[in-house]
PDB file of N, CA and C in Angstrom:
ATOM      1  N   MET A   1     -24.497  12.872 -12.692  1.00 71.00           N
ATOM      2  CA  MET A   1     -23.079  12.806 -12.416  1.00 71.00           C
ATOM      3  C   MET A   1     -22.720  13.868 -11.386  1.00 71.00           C
ATOM      4  N   ARG A   2     -21.927  13.448 -10.436  1.00 92.00           N
ATOM      5  CA  ARG A   2     -21.516  14.375  -9.382  1.00 92.00           C
ATOM      6  C   ARG A   2     -20.345  15.236  -9.842  1.00 92.00           C
ATOM      7  N   GLU A   3     -20.401  16.500  -9.464  1.00 96.00           N
ATOM      8  CA  GLU A   3     -19.291  17.415  -9.671  1.00 96.00           C
ATOM      9  C   GLU A   3     -18.934  18.018  -8.327  1.00 96.00           C
ATOM     10  N   VAL A   4     -17.651  18.263  -8.135  1.00 97.00           N
ATOM     11  CA  VAL A   4     -17.194  18.922  -6.919  1.00 97.00           C
ATOM     12  C   VAL A   4     -16.425  20.176  -7.316  1.00 97.00           C
ATOM     13  N   ASP A   5     -16.261  21.071  -6.350  1.00 97.00           N
ATOM     14  CA  ASP A   5     -15.529  22.299  -6.634  1.00 97.00           C
ATOM     15  C   ASP A   5     -14.052  22.138  -6.270  1.00 97.00           C
ATOM     16  N   LEU A   6     -13.289  23.178  -6.505  1.00 97.00           N
ATOM     17  CA  LEU A   6     -11.852  23.136  -6.274  1.00 97.00           C
ATOM     18  C   LEU A   6     -11.503  22.966  -4.802  1.00 97.00           C
ATOM     19  N   ALA A   7     -12.317  23.522  -3.920  1.00 97.00           N
ATOM     20  CA  ALA A   7     -12.074  23.357  -2.483  1.00 97.00           C
ATOM     21  C   ALA A   7     -12.199  21.886  -2.084  1.00 97.00           C
ATOM     22  N   ALA A   8     -13.167  21.185  -2.665  1.00 97.00           N
ATOM     23  CA  ALA A   8     -13.334  19.756  -2.378  1.00 97.00           C
ATOM     24  C   ALA A   8     -12.140  18.966  -2.905  1.00 97.00           C
ATOM     25  N   LEU A   9     -11.629  19.348  -4.078  1.00 97.00           N
ATOM     26  CA  LEU A   9     -10.446  18.687  -4.620  1.00 97.00           C
ATOM     27  C   LEU A   9      -9.253  18.920  -3.706  1.00 97.00           C
ATOM     28  N   GLU A  10      -9.075  20.135  -3.253  1.00 97.00           N
ATOM     29  CA  GLU A  10      -7.959  20.465  -2.373  1.00 97.00           C
ATOM     30  C   GLU A  10      -8.011  19.631  -1.098  1.00 97.00           C
ATOM     31  N   SER A  11      -9.185  19.507  -0.527  1.00 97.00           N
ATOM     32  CA  SER A  11      -9.371  18.702   0.678  1.00 97.00           C
ATOM     33  C   SER A  11      -9.095  17.228   0.392  1.00 97.00           C
ATOM     34  N   ALA A  12      -9.577  16.738  -0.731  1.00 96.00           N
ATOM     35  CA  ALA A  12      -9.380  15.334  -1.102  1.00 96.00           C
ATOM     36  C   ALA A  12      -7.896  15.027  -1.294  1.00 96.00           C
ATOM     37  N   LEU A  13      -7.162  15.946  -1.922  1.00 96.00           N
ATOM     38  CA  LEU A  13      -5.729  15.747  -2.108  1.00 96.00           C
ATOM     39  C   LEU A  13      -5.013  15.663  -0.761  1.00 96.00           C
ATOM     40  N   THR A  14      -5.407  16.503   0.152  1.00 96.00           N
ATOM     41  CA  THR A  14      -4.829  16.480   1.497  1.00 96.00           C
ATOM     42  C   THR A  14      -5.063  15.139   2.168  1.00 96.00           C
ATOM     43  N   ASP A  15      -6.219  14.538   1.873  1.00 96.00           N
ATOM     44  CA  ASP A  15      -6.578  13.242   2.459  1.00 96.00           C
ATOM     45  C   ASP A  15      -6.016  12.057   1.674  1.00 96.00           C
ATOM     46  N   GLY A  16      -5.262  12.322   0.601  1.00 95.00           N
ATOM     47  CA  GLY A  16      -4.641  11.249  -0.169  1.00 95.00           C
ATOM     48  C   GLY A  16      -5.522  10.596  -1.207  1.00 95.00           C
ATOM     49  N   ALA A  17      -6.560  11.290  -1.647  1.00 96.00           N
ATOM     50  CA  ALA A  17      -7.484  10.732  -2.640  1.00 96.00           C
ATOM     51  C   ALA A  17      -6.795  10.509  -3.988  1.00 96.00           C
ATOM     52  N   THR A  18      -7.368   9.609  -4.781  1.00 96.00           N
ATOM     53  CA  THR A  18      -6.914   9.380  -6.148  1.00 96.00           C
ATOM     54  C   THR A  18      -7.475  10.468  -7.043  1.00 96.00           C
ATOM     55  N   VAL A  19      -6.586  11.141  -7.780  1.00 98.00           N
ATOM     56  CA  VAL A  19      -7.008  12.178  -8.719  1.00 98.00           C
ATOM     57  C   VAL A  19      -6.383  11.861 -10.073  1.00 98.00           C
ATOM     58  N   ILE A  20      -7.228  11.767 -11.083  1.00 98.00           N
ATOM     59  CA  ILE A  20      -6.782  11.466 -12.442  1.00 98.00           C
ATOM     60  C   ILE A  20      -6.999  12.700 -13.313  1.00 98.00           C
ATOM     61  N   ASP A  21      -5.949  13.099 -13.996  1.00 98.00           N
ATOM     62  CA  ASP A  21      -5.987  14.223 -14.932  1.00 98.00           C
ATOM     63  C   ASP A  21      -6.123  13.629 -16.334  1.00 98.00           C
ATOM     64  N   VAL A  22      -7.214  13.920 -17.012  1.00 98.00           N
ATOM     65  CA  VAL A  22      -7.483  13.314 -18.316  1.00 98.00           C
ATOM     66  C   VAL A  22      -7.074  14.198 -19.490  1.00 98.00           C
ATOM     67  N   ARG A  23      -6.337  15.262 -19.215  1.00 98.00           N
ATOM     68  CA  ARG A  23      -5.828  16.088 -20.311  1.00 98.00           C
ATOM     69  C   ARG A  23      -4.714  15.334 -21.044  1.00 98.00           C
ATOM     70  N   GLU A  24      -4.421  15.763 -22.236  1.00 98.00           N
ATOM     71  CA  GLU A  24      -3.376  15.117 -23.027  1.00 98.00           C
ATOM     72  C   GLU A  24      -2.010  15.394 -22.406  1.00 98.00           C
ATOM     73  N   ARG A  25      -1.040  14.568 -22.779  1.00 97.00           N
ATOM     74  CA  ARG A  25       0.290  14.615 -22.161  1.00 97.00           C
ATOM     75  C   ARG A  25       0.944  15.993 -22.234  1.00 97.00           C
ATOM     76  N   ASP A  26       0.807  16.681 -23.370  1.00 97.00           N
ATOM     77  CA  ASP A  26       1.433  17.992 -23.498  1.00 97.00           C
ATOM     78  C   ASP A  26       0.799  19.011 -22.561  1.00 97.00           C
ATOM     79  N   GLU A  27      -0.503  18.939 -22.376  1.00 97.00           N
ATOM     80  CA  GLU A  27      -1.184  19.834 -21.440  1.00 97.00           C
ATOM     81  C   GLU A  27      -0.724  19.565 -20.014  1.00 97.00           C
ATOM     82  N   TYR A  28      -0.652  18.284 -19.675  1.00 98.00           N
ATOM     83  CA  TYR A  28      -0.220  17.851 -18.345  1.00 98.00           C
ATOM     84  C   TYR A  28       1.204  18.321 -18.057  1.00 98.00           C
ATOM     85  N   ALA A  29       2.075  18.241 -19.050  1.00 97.00           N
ATOM     86  CA  ALA A  29       3.465  18.654 -18.869  1.00 97.00           C
ATOM     87  C   ALA A  29       3.581  20.158 -18.622  1.00 97.00           C
ATOM     88  N   GLN A  30       2.698  20.941 -19.224  1.00 97.00           N
ATOM     89  CA  GLN A  30       2.756  22.403 -19.091  1.00 97.00           C
ATOM     90  C   GLN A  30       2.404  22.861 -17.689  1.00 97.00           C
ATOM     91  N   VAL A  31       1.315  22.355 -17.146  1.00 98.00           N
ATOM     92  CA  VAL A  31       0.865  22.750 -15.808  1.00 98.00           C
ATOM     93  C   VAL A  31      -0.111  21.709 -15.290  1.00 98.00           C
ATOM     94  N   ARG A  32       0.017  21.389 -13.996  1.00 98.00           N
ATOM     95  CA  ARG A  32      -0.881  20.391 -13.413  1.00 98.00           C
ATOM     96  C   ARG A  32      -1.023  20.626 -11.922  1.00 98.00           C
ATOM     97  N   VAL A  33      -2.082  20.050 -11.396  1.00 98.00           N
ATOM     98  CA  VAL A  33      -2.306  20.034  -9.956  1.00 98.00           C
ATOM     99  C   VAL A  33      -1.303  19.043  -9.364  1.00 98.00           C
ATOM    100  N   PRO A  34      -0.564  19.418  -8.334  1.00 97.00           N
ATOM    101  CA  PRO A  34       0.404  18.482  -7.742  1.00 97.00           C
ATOM    102  C   PRO A  34      -0.278  17.212  -7.229  1.00 97.00           C
ATOM    103  N   GLY A  35       0.369  16.077  -7.498  1.00 94.00           N
ATOM    104  CA  GLY A  35      -0.117  14.806  -6.970  1.00 94.00           C
ATOM    105  C   GLY A  35      -1.134  14.075  -7.806  1.00 94.00           C
ATOM    106  N   VAL A  36      -1.434  14.581  -9.005  1.00 97.00           N
ATOM    107  CA  VAL A  36      -2.413  13.901  -9.854  1.00 97.00           C
ATOM    108  C   VAL A  36      -1.715  12.921 -10.792  1.00 97.00           C
ATOM    109  N   THR A  37      -2.466  11.940 -11.279  1.00 97.00           N
ATOM    110  CA  THR A  37      -1.975  10.950 -12.228  1.00 97.00           C
ATOM    111  C   THR A  37      -2.546  11.265 -13.597  1.00 97.00           C
ATOM    112  N   ASN A  38      -1.710  11.255 -14.621  1.00 98.00           N
ATOM    113  CA  ASN A  38      -2.170  11.559 -15.971  1.00 98.00           C
ATOM    114  C   ASN A  38      -2.564  10.290 -16.714  1.00 98.00           C
ATOM    115  N   ILE A  39      -3.840  10.211 -17.075  1.00 98.00           N
ATOM    116  CA  ILE A  39      -4.336   9.183 -17.993  1.00 98.00           C
ATOM    117  C   ILE A  39      -5.176   9.949 -19.020  1.00 98.00           C
ATOM    118  N   PRO A  40      -4.562  10.333 -20.154  1.00 98.00           N
ATOM    119  CA  PRO A  40      -5.285  11.137 -21.147  1.00 98.00           C
ATOM    120  C   PRO A  40      -6.598  10.489 -21.572  1.00 98.00           C
ATOM    121  N   LEU A  41      -7.594  11.323 -21.820  1.00 97.00           N
ATOM    122  CA  LEU A  41      -8.899  10.819 -22.236  1.00 97.00           C
ATOM    123  C   LEU A  41      -8.765   9.952 -23.485  1.00 97.00           C
ATOM    124  N   SER A  42      -7.831  10.298 -24.375  1.00 97.00           N
ATOM    125  CA  SER A  42      -7.636   9.521 -25.601  1.00 97.00           C
ATOM    126  C   SER A  42      -7.114   8.106 -25.320  1.00 97.00           C
ATOM    127  N   GLU A  43      -6.579   7.868 -24.116  1.00 97.00           N
ATOM    128  CA  GLU A  43      -6.062   6.556 -23.724  1.00 97.00           C
ATOM    129  C   GLU A  43      -6.879   5.928 -22.593  1.00 97.00           C
ATOM    130  N   PHE A  44      -7.919   6.615 -22.168  1.00 96.00           N
ATOM    131  CA  PHE A  44      -8.618   6.265 -20.934  1.00 96.00           C
ATOM    132  C   PHE A  44      -9.179   4.844 -20.929  1.00 96.00           C
ATOM    133  N   VAL A  45      -9.879   4.480 -21.972  1.00 95.00           N
ATOM    134  CA  VAL A  45     -10.492   3.152 -22.012  1.00 95.00           C
ATOM    135  C   VAL A  45      -9.415   2.070 -22.021  1.00 95.00           C
ATOM    136  N   ALA A  46      -8.351   2.263 -22.800  1.00 97.00           N
ATOM    137  CA  ALA A  46      -7.280   1.277 -22.879  1.00 97.00           C
ATOM    138  C   ALA A  46      -6.522   1.135 -21.562  1.00 97.00           C
ATOM    139  N   ARG A  47      -6.504   2.208 -20.755  1.00 97.00           N
ATOM    140  CA  ARG A  47      -5.745   2.190 -19.499  1.00 97.00           C
ATOM    141  C   ARG A  47      -6.642   2.120 -18.265  1.00 97.00           C
ATOM    142  N   ILE A  48      -7.882   1.690 -18.448  1.00 95.00           N
ATOM    143  CA  ILE A  48      -8.864   1.670 -17.367  1.00 95.00           C
ATOM    144  C   ILE A  48      -8.388   0.848 -16.163  1.00 95.00           C
ATOM    145  N   ASP A  49      -7.553  -0.152 -16.374  1.00 95.00           N
ATOM    146  CA  ASP A  49      -7.063  -0.974 -15.274  1.00 95.00           C
ATOM    147  C   ASP A  49      -6.191  -0.192 -14.299  1.00 95.00           C
ATOM    148  N   GLU A  50      -5.712   0.994 -14.695  1.00 95.00           N
ATOM    149  CA  GLU A  50      -4.901   1.829 -13.819  1.00 95.00           C
ATOM    150  C   GLU A  50      -5.752   2.657 -12.858  1.00 95.00           C
ATOM    151  N   THR A  51      -7.065   2.582 -13.018  1.00 94.00           N
ATOM    152  CA  THR A  51      -7.979   3.355 -12.185  1.00 94.00           C
ATOM    153  C   THR A  51      -8.490   2.495 -11.039  1.00 94.00           C
ATOM    154  N   PRO A  52      -8.351   2.971  -9.810  1.00 93.00           N
ATOM    155  CA  PRO A  52      -8.855   2.182  -8.680  1.00 93.00           C
ATOM    156  C   PRO A  52     -10.372   2.017  -8.744  1.00 93.00           C
ATOM    157  N   THR A  53     -10.840   0.942  -8.172  1.00 91.00           N
ATOM    158  CA  THR A  53     -12.285   0.707  -8.126  1.00 91.00           C
ATOM    159  C   THR A  53     -12.843   0.954  -6.731  1.00 91.00           C
ATOM    160  N   GLU A  54     -11.967   1.182  -5.764  1.00 92.00           N
ATOM    161  CA  GLU A  54     -12.394   1.450  -4.387  1.00 92.00           C
ATOM    162  C   GLU A  54     -12.191   2.925  -4.062  1.00 92.00           C
ATOM    163  N   GLY A  55     -13.062   3.455  -3.231  1.00 94.00           N
ATOM    164  CA  GLY A  55     -12.950   4.854  -2.831  1.00 94.00           C
ATOM    165  C   GLY A  55     -13.395   5.786  -3.936  1.00 94.00           C
ATOM    166  N   THR A  56     -13.403   7.060  -3.631  1.00 97.00           N
ATOM    167  CA  THR A  56     -13.804   8.070  -4.603  1.00 97.00           C
ATOM    168  C   THR A  56     -12.623   8.424  -5.486  1.00 97.00           C
ATOM    169  N   VAL A  57     -12.869   8.462  -6.788  1.00 98.00           N
ATOM    170  CA  VAL A  57     -11.864   8.867  -7.764  1.00 98.00           C
ATOM    171  C   VAL A  57     -12.263  10.252  -8.277  1.00 98.00           C
ATOM    172  N   TYR A  58     -11.355  11.197  -8.133  1.00 98.00           N
ATOM    173  CA  TYR A  58     -11.573  12.558  -8.619  1.00 98.00           C
ATOM    174  C   TYR A  58     -10.967  12.661 -10.007  1.00 98.00           C
ATOM    175  N   VAL A  59     -11.717  13.269 -10.938  1.00 98.00           N
ATOM    176  CA  VAL A  59     -11.259  13.387 -12.317  1.00 98.00           C
ATOM    177  C   VAL A  59     -11.209  14.869 -12.685  1.00 98.00           C
ATOM    178  N   VAL A  60     -10.049  15.290 -13.196  1.00 98.00           N
ATOM    179  CA  VAL A  60      -9.841  16.700 -13.526  1.00 98.00           C
ATOM    180  C   VAL A  60      -9.339  16.823 -14.961  1.00 98.00           C
ATOM    181  N   CYS A  61      -9.690  17.920 -15.611  1.00 98.00           N
ATOM    182  CA  CYS A  61      -9.166  18.234 -16.944  1.00 98.00           C
ATOM    183  C   CYS A  61      -8.838  19.722 -16.958  1.00 98.00           C
ATOM    184  N   ALA A  62      -9.010  20.397 -18.072  1.00 97.00           N
ATOM    185  CA  ALA A  62      -8.704  21.825 -18.132  1.00 97.00           C
ATOM    186  C   ALA A  62      -9.789  22.651 -17.431  1.00 97.00           C
ATOM    187  N   VAL A  63     -11.054  22.433 -17.799  1.00 95.00           N
ATOM    188  CA  VAL A  63     -12.144  23.211 -17.197  1.00 95.00           C
ATOM    189  C   VAL A  63     -13.312  22.362 -16.697  1.00 95.00           C
ATOM    190  N   GLY A  64     -13.434  21.120 -17.145  1.00 91.00           N
ATOM    191  CA  GLY A  64     -14.492  20.265 -16.629  1.00 91.00           C
ATOM    192  C   GLY A  64     -15.233  19.398 -17.629  1.00 91.00           C
ATOM    193  N   GLY A  65     -15.078  19.640 -18.912  1.00 94.00           N
ATOM    194  CA  GLY A  65     -15.813  18.867 -19.919  1.00 94.00           C
ATOM    195  C   GLY A  65     -15.318  17.436 -20.071  1.00 94.00           C
ATOM    196  N   ARG A  66     -14.026  17.273 -20.274  1.00 97.00           N
ATOM    197  CA  ARG A  66     -13.464  15.931 -20.448  1.00 97.00           C
ATOM    198  C   ARG A  66     -13.536  15.126 -19.154  1.00 97.00           C
ATOM    199  N   SER A  67     -13.336  15.809 -18.035  1.00 97.00           N
ATOM    200  CA  SER A  67     -13.396  15.092 -16.755  1.00 97.00           C
ATOM    201  C   SER A  67     -14.801  14.572 -16.499  1.00 97.00           C
ATOM    202  N   LEU A  68     -15.797  15.300 -16.930  1.00 97.00           N
ATOM    203  CA  LEU A  68     -17.176  14.852 -16.774  1.00 97.00           C
ATOM    204  C   LEU A  68     -17.414  13.585 -17.597  1.00 97.00           C
ATOM    205  N   GLN A  69     -16.889  13.531 -18.814  1.00 96.00           N
ATOM    206  CA  GLN A  69     -17.023  12.337 -19.651  1.00 96.00           C
ATOM    207  C   GLN A  69     -16.358  11.128 -18.999  1.00 96.00           C
ATOM    208  N   ALA A  70     -15.138  11.328 -18.511  1.00 97.00           N
ATOM    209  CA  ALA A  70     -14.404  10.225 -17.892  1.00 97.00           C
ATOM    210  C   ALA A  70     -15.085   9.771 -16.603  1.00 97.00           C
ATOM    211  N   ALA A  71     -15.565  10.713 -15.806  1.00 97.00           N
ATOM    212  CA  ALA A  71     -16.247  10.356 -14.556  1.00 97.00           C
ATOM    213  C   ALA A  71     -17.536   9.584 -14.846  1.00 97.00           C
ATOM    214  N   GLN A  72     -18.254   9.970 -15.893  1.00 97.00           N
ATOM    215  CA  GLN A  72     -19.462   9.244 -16.279  1.00 97.00           C
ATOM    216  C   GLN A  72     -19.116   7.824 -16.704  1.00 97.00           C
ATOM    217  N   TYR A  73     -18.033   7.665 -17.444  1.00 97.00           N
ATOM    218  CA  TYR A  73     -17.588   6.343 -17.868  1.00 97.00           C
ATOM    219  C   TYR A  73     -17.266   5.483 -16.644  1.00 97.00           C
ATOM    220  N   LEU A  74     -16.514   6.036 -15.707  1.00 97.00           N
ATOM    221  CA  LEU A  74     -16.166   5.300 -14.484  1.00 97.00           C
ATOM    222  C   LEU A  74     -17.411   4.938 -13.682  1.00 97.00           C
ATOM    223  N   ALA A  75     -18.323   5.882 -13.550  1.00 96.00           N
ATOM    224  CA  ALA A  75     -19.559   5.622 -12.802  1.00 96.00           C
ATOM    225  C   ALA A  75     -20.345   4.484 -13.437  1.00 96.00           C
ATOM    226  N   GLY A  76     -20.329   4.419 -14.761  1.00 96.00           N
ATOM    227  CA  GLY A  76     -20.995   3.330 -15.472  1.00 96.00           C
ATOM    228  C   GLY A  76     -20.368   1.975 -15.195  1.00 96.00           C
ATOM    229  N   ARG A  77     -19.136   1.984 -14.737  1.00 95.00           N
ATOM    230  CA  ARG A  77     -18.429   0.754 -14.372  1.00 95.00           C
ATOM    231  C   ARG A  77     -18.492   0.504 -12.865  1.00 95.00           C
ATOM    232  N   GLY A  78     -19.311   1.284 -12.180  1.00 96.00           N
ATOM    233  CA  GLY A  78     -19.501   1.073 -10.752  1.00 96.00           C
ATOM    234  C   GLY A  78     -18.500   1.770  -9.850  1.00 96.00           C
ATOM    235  N   VAL A  79     -17.702   2.669 -10.405  1.00 96.00           N
ATOM    236  CA  VAL A  79     -16.712   3.407  -9.621  1.00 96.00           C
ATOM    237  C   VAL A  79     -17.356   4.690  -9.089  1.00 96.00           C
ATOM    238  N   ASP A  80     -17.049   5.030  -7.841  1.00 97.00           N
ATOM    239  CA  ASP A  80     -17.509   6.294  -7.256  1.00 97.00           C
ATOM    240  C   ASP A  80     -16.598   7.394  -7.791  1.00 97.00           C
ATOM    241  N   ALA A  81     -16.999   8.000  -8.900  1.00 97.00           N
ATOM    242  CA  ALA A  81     -16.177   9.003  -9.571  1.00 97.00           C
ATOM    243  C   ALA A  81     -16.869  10.351  -9.570  1.00 97.00           C
ATOM    244  N   VAL A  82     -16.070  11.406  -9.395  1.00 98.00           N
ATOM    245  CA  VAL A  82     -16.593  12.766  -9.434  1.00 98.00           C
ATOM    246  C   VAL A  82     -15.733  13.610 -10.364  1.00 98.00           C
ATOM    247  N   SER A  83     -16.361  14.519 -11.054  1.00 98.00           N
ATOM    248  CA  SER A  83     -15.672  15.456 -11.933  1.00 98.00           C
ATOM    249  C   SER A  83     -15.399  16.731 -11.147  1.00 98.00           C
ATOM    250  N   VAL A  84     -14.250  17.344 -11.413  1.00 98.00           N
ATOM    251  CA  VAL A  84     -13.881  18.583 -10.719  1.00 98.00           C
ATOM    252  C   VAL A  84     -14.222  19.776 -11.615  1.00 98.00           C
ATOM    253  N   ALA A  85     -15.223  20.537 -11.196  1.00 97.00           N
ATOM    254  CA  ALA A  85     -15.639  21.728 -11.933  1.00 97.00           C
ATOM    255  C   ALA A  85     -14.544  22.789 -11.833  1.00 97.00           C
ATOM    256  N   GLY A  86     -14.266  23.443 -12.942  1.00 96.00           N
ATOM    257  CA  GLY A  86     -13.234  24.476 -12.953  1.00 96.00           C
ATOM    258  C   GLY A  86     -11.883  23.952 -13.399  1.00 96.00           C
ATOM    259  N   GLY A  87     -11.618  22.688 -13.116  1.00 97.00           N
ATOM    260  CA  GLY A  87     -10.425  22.004 -13.587  1.00 97.00           C
ATOM    261  C   GLY A  87      -9.102  22.656 -13.244  1.00 97.00           C
ATOM    262  N   THR A  88      -8.096  22.242 -13.989  1.00 98.00           N
ATOM    263  CA  THR A  88      -6.737  22.725 -13.764  1.00 98.00           C
ATOM    264  C   THR A  88      -6.630  24.220 -14.026  1.00 98.00           C
ATOM    265  N   ASP A  89      -7.356  24.720 -15.007  1.00 98.00           N
ATOM    266  CA  ASP A  89      -7.315  26.155 -15.290  1.00 98.00           C
ATOM    267  C   ASP A  89      -7.793  26.952 -14.081  1.00 98.00           C
ATOM    268  N   GLY A  90      -8.906  26.531 -13.505  1.00 97.00           N
ATOM    269  CA  GLY A  90      -9.436  27.211 -12.321  1.00 97.00           C
ATOM    270  C   GLY A  90      -8.501  27.087 -11.135  1.00 97.00           C
ATOM    271  N   TRP A  91      -7.897  25.904 -10.987  1.00 98.00           N
ATOM    272  CA  TRP A  91      -6.945  25.659  -9.894  1.00 98.00           C
ATOM    273  C   TRP A  91      -5.785  26.657  -9.978  1.00 98.00           C
ATOM    274  N   ALA A  92      -5.206  26.778 -11.181  1.00 97.00           N
ATOM    275  CA  ALA A  92      -4.067  27.682 -11.375  1.00 97.00           C
ATOM    276  C   ALA A  92      -4.476  29.144 -11.187  1.00 97.00           C
ATOM    277  N   ARG A  93      -5.633  29.528 -11.734  1.00 97.00           N
ATOM    278  CA  ARG A  93      -6.109  30.911 -11.593  1.00 97.00           C
ATOM    279  C   ARG A  93      -6.376  31.283 -10.145  1.00 97.00           C
ATOM    280  N   SER A  94      -6.719  30.286  -9.333  1.00 97.00           N
ATOM    281  CA  SER A  94      -7.031  30.566  -7.924  1.00 97.00           C
ATOM    282  C   SER A  94      -5.775  30.792  -7.084  1.00 97.00           C
ATOM    283  N   GLY A  95      -4.604  30.588  -7.697  1.00 97.00           N
ATOM    284  CA  GLY A  95      -3.357  30.795  -6.962  1.00 97.00           C
ATOM    285  C   GLY A  95      -2.878  29.580  -6.189  1.00 97.00           C
ATOM    286  N   ARG A  96      -3.582  28.455  -6.354  1.00 97.00           N
ATOM    287  CA  ARG A  96      -3.133  27.222  -5.686  1.00 97.00           C
ATOM    288  C   ARG A  96      -1.848  26.738  -6.356  1.00 97.00           C
ATOM    289  N   PRO A  97      -1.067  25.911  -5.662  1.00 97.00           N
ATOM    290  CA  PRO A  97       0.208  25.466  -6.236  1.00 97.00           C
ATOM    291  C   PRO A  97       0.011  24.568  -7.447  1.00 97.00           C
ATOM    292  N   VAL A  98       0.937  24.692  -8.397  1.00 98.00           N
ATOM    293  CA  VAL A  98       0.935  23.856  -9.601  1.00 98.00           C
ATOM    294  C   VAL A  98       2.332  23.291  -9.817  1.00 98.00           C
ATOM    295  N   GLU A  99       2.397  22.251 -10.634  1.00 97.00           N
ATOM    296  CA  GLU A  99       3.670  21.667 -11.072  1.00 97.00           C
ATOM    297  C   GLU A  99       3.768  21.810 -12.577  1.00 97.00           C
ATOM    298  N   SER A 100       5.000  21.726 -13.078  1.00 96.00           N
ATOM    299  CA  SER A 100       5.231  21.827 -14.518  1.00 96.00           C
ATOM    300  C   SER A 100       6.524  21.102 -14.863  1.00 96.00           C
ATOM    301  N   ASP A 101       6.597  20.569 -16.079  1.00 94.00           N
ATOM    302  CA  ASP A 101       7.823  19.968 -16.565  1.00 94.00           C
ATOM    303  C   ASP A 101       8.716  21.010 -17.238  1.00 94.00           C
ATOM    304  N   ALA A 102       8.216  22.218 -17.384  1.00 77.00           N
ATOM    305  CA  ALA A 102       8.957  23.275 -18.096  1.00 77.00           C
ATOM    306  C   ALA A 102      10.146  23.758 -17.279  1.00 77.00           C
TER     307      ALA A 102
END
């Protein structure tokens, strides 16, 4: 399974890539990478039709464990999916911009 770093995610976002955040809704509401779509891992299989099948799909979670599971699932379905190492926690710690519902 492919993993990318935060710099690759930042570049992909600039290029308009699809990024899915698989953290639960409450985590997503607290802090998130701007421009990501929330499909919680607990709902991922049921909502798989919301995931594009073309192009690279970037998957992010808090630190990288759940995103790796989701990316592996997508790859098994023939999707070019990558997990983002460091996740949202690393993104926020690095000083990159975040969004919040708070």
